[in-house]
Short mmCIF file of C-alpha atoms in Angstrom, two decimals:
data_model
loop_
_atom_site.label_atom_id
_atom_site.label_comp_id
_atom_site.label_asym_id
_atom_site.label_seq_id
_atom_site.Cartn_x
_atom_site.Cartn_y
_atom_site.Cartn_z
CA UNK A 1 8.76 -31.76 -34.46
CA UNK A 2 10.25 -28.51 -33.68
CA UNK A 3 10.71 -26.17 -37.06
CA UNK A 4 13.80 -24.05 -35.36
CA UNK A 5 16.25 -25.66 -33.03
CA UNK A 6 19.23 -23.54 -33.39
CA UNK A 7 19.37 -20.19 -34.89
CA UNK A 8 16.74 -19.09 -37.51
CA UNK A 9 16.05 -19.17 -40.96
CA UNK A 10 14.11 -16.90 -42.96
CA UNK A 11 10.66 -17.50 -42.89
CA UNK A 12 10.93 -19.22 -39.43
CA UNK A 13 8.87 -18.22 -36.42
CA UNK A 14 10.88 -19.28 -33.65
CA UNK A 15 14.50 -18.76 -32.86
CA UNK A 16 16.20 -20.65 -30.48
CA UNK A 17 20.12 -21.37 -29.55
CA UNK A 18 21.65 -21.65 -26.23
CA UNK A 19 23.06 -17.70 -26.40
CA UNK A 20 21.61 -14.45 -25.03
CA UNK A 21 22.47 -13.02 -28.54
CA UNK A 22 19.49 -15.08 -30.25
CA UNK A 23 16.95 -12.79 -28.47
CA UNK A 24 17.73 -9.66 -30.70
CA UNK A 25 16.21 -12.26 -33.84
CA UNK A 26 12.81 -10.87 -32.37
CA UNK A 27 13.31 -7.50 -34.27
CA UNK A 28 12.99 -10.15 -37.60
CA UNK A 29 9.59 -9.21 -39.09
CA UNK A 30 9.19 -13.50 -39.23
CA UNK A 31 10.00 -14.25 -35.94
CA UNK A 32 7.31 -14.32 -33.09
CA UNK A 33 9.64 -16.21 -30.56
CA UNK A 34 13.06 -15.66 -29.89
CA UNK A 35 13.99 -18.28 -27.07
CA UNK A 36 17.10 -18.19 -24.87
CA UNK A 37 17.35 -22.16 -24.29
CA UNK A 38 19.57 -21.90 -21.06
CA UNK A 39 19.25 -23.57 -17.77
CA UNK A 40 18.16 -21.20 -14.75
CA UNK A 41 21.59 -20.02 -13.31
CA UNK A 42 22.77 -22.11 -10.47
CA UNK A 43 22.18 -19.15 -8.25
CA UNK A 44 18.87 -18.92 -8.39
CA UNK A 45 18.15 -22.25 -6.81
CA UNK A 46 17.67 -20.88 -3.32
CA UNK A 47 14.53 -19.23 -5.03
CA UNK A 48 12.88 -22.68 -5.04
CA UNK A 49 12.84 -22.51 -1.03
CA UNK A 50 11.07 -19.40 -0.50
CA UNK A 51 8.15 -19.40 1.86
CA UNK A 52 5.97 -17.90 -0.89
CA UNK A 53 3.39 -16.28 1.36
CA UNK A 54 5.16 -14.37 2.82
CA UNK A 55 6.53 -12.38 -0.49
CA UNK A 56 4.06 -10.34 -2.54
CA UNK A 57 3.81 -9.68 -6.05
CA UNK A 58 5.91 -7.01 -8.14
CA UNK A 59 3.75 -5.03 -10.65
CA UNK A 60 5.60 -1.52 -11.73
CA UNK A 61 6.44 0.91 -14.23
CA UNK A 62 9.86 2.22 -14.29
CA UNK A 63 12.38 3.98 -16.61
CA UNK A 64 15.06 1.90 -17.54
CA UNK A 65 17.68 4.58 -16.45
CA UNK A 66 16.04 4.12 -12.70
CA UNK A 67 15.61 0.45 -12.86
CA UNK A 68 19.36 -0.12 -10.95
CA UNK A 69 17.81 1.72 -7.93
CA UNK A 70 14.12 0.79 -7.92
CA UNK A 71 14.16 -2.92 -9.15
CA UNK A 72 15.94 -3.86 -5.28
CA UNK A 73 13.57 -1.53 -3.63
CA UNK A 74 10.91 -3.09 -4.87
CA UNK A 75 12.58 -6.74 -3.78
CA UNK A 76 12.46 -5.42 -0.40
CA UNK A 77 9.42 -4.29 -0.59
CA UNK A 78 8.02 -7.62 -1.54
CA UNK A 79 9.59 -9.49 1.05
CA UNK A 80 12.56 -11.08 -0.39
CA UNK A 81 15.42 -11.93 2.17
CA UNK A 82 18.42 -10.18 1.37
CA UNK A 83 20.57 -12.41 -0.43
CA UNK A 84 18.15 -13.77 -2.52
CA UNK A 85 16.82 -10.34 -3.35
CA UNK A 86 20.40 -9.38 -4.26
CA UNK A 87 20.96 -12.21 -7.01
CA UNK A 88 17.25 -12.17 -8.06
CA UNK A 89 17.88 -8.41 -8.63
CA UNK A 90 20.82 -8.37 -10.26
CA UNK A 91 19.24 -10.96 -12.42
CA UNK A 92 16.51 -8.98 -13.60
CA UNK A 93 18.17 -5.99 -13.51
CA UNK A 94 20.50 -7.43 -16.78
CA UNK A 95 17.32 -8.92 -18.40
CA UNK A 96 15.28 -5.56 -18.20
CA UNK A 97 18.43 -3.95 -19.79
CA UNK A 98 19.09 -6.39 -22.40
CA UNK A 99 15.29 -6.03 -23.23
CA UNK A 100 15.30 -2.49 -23.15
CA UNK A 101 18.33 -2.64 -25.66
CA UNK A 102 16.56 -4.68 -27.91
CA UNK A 103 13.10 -2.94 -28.11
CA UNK A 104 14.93 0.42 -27.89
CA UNK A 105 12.55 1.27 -25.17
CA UNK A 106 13.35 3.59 -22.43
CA UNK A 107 10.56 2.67 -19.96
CA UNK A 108 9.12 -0.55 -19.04
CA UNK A 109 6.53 -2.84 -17.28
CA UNK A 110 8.26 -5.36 -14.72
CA UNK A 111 6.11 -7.96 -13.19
CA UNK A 112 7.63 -10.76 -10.63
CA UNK A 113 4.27 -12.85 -10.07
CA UNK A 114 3.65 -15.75 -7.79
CA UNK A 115 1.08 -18.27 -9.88
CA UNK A 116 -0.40 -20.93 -8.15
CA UNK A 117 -3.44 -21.02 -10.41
CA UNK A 118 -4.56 -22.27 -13.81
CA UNK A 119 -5.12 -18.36 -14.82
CA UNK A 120 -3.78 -18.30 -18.29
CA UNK A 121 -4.23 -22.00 -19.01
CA UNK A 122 -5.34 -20.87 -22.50
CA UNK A 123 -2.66 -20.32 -25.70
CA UNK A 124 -2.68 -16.76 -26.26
CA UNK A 125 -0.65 -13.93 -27.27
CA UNK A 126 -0.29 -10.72 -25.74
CA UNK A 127 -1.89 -7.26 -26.29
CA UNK A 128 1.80 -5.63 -26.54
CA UNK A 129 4.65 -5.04 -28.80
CA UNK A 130 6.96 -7.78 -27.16
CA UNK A 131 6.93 -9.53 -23.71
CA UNK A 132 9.97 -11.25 -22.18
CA UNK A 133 9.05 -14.02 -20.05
CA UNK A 134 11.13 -15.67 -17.61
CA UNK A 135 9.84 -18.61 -15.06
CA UNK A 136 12.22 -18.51 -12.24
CA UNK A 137 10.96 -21.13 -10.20
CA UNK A 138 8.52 -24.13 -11.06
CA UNK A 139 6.89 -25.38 -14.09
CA UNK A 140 7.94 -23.37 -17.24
CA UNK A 141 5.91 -21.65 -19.90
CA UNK A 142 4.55 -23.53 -22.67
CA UNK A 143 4.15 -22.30 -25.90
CA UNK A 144 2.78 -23.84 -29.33
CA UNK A 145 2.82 -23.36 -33.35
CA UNK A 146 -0.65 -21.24 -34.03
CA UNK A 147 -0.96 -23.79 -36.59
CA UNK A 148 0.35 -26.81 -34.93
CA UNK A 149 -2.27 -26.35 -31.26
CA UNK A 150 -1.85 -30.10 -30.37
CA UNK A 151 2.19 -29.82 -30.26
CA UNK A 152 3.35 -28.44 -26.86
CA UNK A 153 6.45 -26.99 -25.82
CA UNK A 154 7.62 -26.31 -22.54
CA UNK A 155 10.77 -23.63 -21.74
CA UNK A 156 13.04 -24.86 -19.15
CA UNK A 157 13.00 -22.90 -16.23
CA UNK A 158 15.05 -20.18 -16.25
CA UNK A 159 14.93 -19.78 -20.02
CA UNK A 160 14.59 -16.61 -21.22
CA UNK A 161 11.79 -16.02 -23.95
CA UNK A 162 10.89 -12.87 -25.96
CA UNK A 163 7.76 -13.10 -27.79
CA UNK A 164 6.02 -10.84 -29.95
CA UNK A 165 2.74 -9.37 -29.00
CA UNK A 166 -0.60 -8.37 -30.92
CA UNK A 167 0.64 -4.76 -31.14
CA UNK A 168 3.49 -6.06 -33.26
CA UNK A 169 1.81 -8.83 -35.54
CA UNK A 170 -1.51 -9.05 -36.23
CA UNK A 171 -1.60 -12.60 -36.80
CA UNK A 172 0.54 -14.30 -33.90
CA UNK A 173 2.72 -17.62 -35.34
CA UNK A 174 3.57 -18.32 -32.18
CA UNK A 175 1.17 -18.43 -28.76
CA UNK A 176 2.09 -19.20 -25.26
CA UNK A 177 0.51 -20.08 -21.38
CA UNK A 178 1.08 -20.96 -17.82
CA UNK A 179 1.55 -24.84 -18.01
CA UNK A 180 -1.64 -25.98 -16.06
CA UNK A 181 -0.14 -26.58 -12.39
CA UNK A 182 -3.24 -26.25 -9.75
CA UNK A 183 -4.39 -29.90 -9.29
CA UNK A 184 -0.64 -30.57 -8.81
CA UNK A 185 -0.11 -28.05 -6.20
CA UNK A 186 2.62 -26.14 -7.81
CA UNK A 187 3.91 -22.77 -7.56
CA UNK A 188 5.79 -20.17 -10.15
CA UNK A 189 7.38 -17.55 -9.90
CA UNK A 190 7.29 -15.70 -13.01
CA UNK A 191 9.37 -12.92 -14.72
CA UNK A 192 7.48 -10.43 -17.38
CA UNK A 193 8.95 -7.66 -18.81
CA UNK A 194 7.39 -5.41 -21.64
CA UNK A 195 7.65 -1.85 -22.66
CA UNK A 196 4.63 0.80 -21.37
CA UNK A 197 2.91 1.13 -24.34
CA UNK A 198 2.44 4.63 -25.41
CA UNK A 199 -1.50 3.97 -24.70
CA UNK A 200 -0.50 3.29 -21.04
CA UNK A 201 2.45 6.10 -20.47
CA UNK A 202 -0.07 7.59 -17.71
CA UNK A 203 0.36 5.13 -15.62
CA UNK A 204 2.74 5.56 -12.68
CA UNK A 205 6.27 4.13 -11.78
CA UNK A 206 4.90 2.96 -8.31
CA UNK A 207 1.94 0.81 -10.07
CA UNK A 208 0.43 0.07 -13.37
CA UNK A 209 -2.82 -0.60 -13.66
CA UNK A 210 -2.72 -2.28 -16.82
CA UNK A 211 -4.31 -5.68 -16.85
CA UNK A 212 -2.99 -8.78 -18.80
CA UNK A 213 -5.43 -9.53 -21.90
#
């Protein structure tokens, strides 16, 4: 049974409600997930038709006060027709800021990855401060209780979740993974967003070459 369905209480370690206001609970030393329960945004259905090899994967470090130019370049770049690079951009374009906002972080590390493999089938959580994670198209991101492993939830798609990272707790409540799609034949496309950690400010706002843990 789910702990949190609306809101949070003290102590809890997920947050969840149906408004993009519920993701600034991740700053709450107790909560590990704050989850934006929406349904994708009508506009992004077209996504679902995209010929996916011919687009490439988006892996970059930007400033936030450059991400209005550089997050369409790099749609372009990847191969997204116009239109859908337009909405997909302004899409992530308002995600990256609302992120930014809430981690007061003035650069970041925006990944748009096609998954078609069982990569990160295992629960894990992340070696950063906080990670948003959108899936735009396909099977959504599960995510578990660290003490509850055999009770699985899955985000819709197009949910927005922020959850918080090794670099911020220690002892993660709250893990997460790819849902396990390759003997169905499935494809995702997947939003990440988290903040260059100060480890990693080297790296350059044309590629990182960070690796997920």
């Amino acid at each position: 049974m789910l702990k949190s369905t609306m809101g949070f209480s003290d102590g809890e370690a997920a947050a969840i409600a149906n408004c993009e206001s519920i993701l600034a609970a991740i700053r709450n030393d107790s909560v590990h997930l704050a989850l934006w329960d929406r349904p994708r945004p009508a506009r992004l259905k077209p996504v679902d038709d995209l010929s996916w090899d011919q687009i490439d994967d988006i892996d970059r470090n930007m400033d936030v006060a450059d991400c209005g130019q550089l997050i369409p370049g790099a749609l372009i770049e990847a191969g997204y027709p116009a239109r859908i690079g337009q909405l997909l951009g302004e899409e992530t374009l308002g995600l990256t800021r609302i992120f930014a906002e809430i981690m007061a972080c003035d650069r970041i590390r925006l990944r748009l990855e096609i998954v078609e493999t069982d990569a990160c089938r295992k629960f894990h959580a992340d070696m950063v401060t906080a990670r948003l994670l959108m899936t735009v198209s396909g099977p959504a991101t599960q995510w578990i209780y660290a003490d509850e492993p055999d009770n699985i939830f899955d985000m819709k798609t197009g949910a927005v979740g922020l959850f918080k990272g090794r670099l911020s707790a220690e002892v993660p409540h709250i893990l997460h993974r790819s849902p396990p799609i390759a003997t169905a034949g499935a494809t995702r496309l997947l939003l990440v967003i988290n903040p260059v950690e100060p480890d990693h400010i080297a790296s350059t706002s044309t590629g990182s070459q960070q690796t997920s843990p």
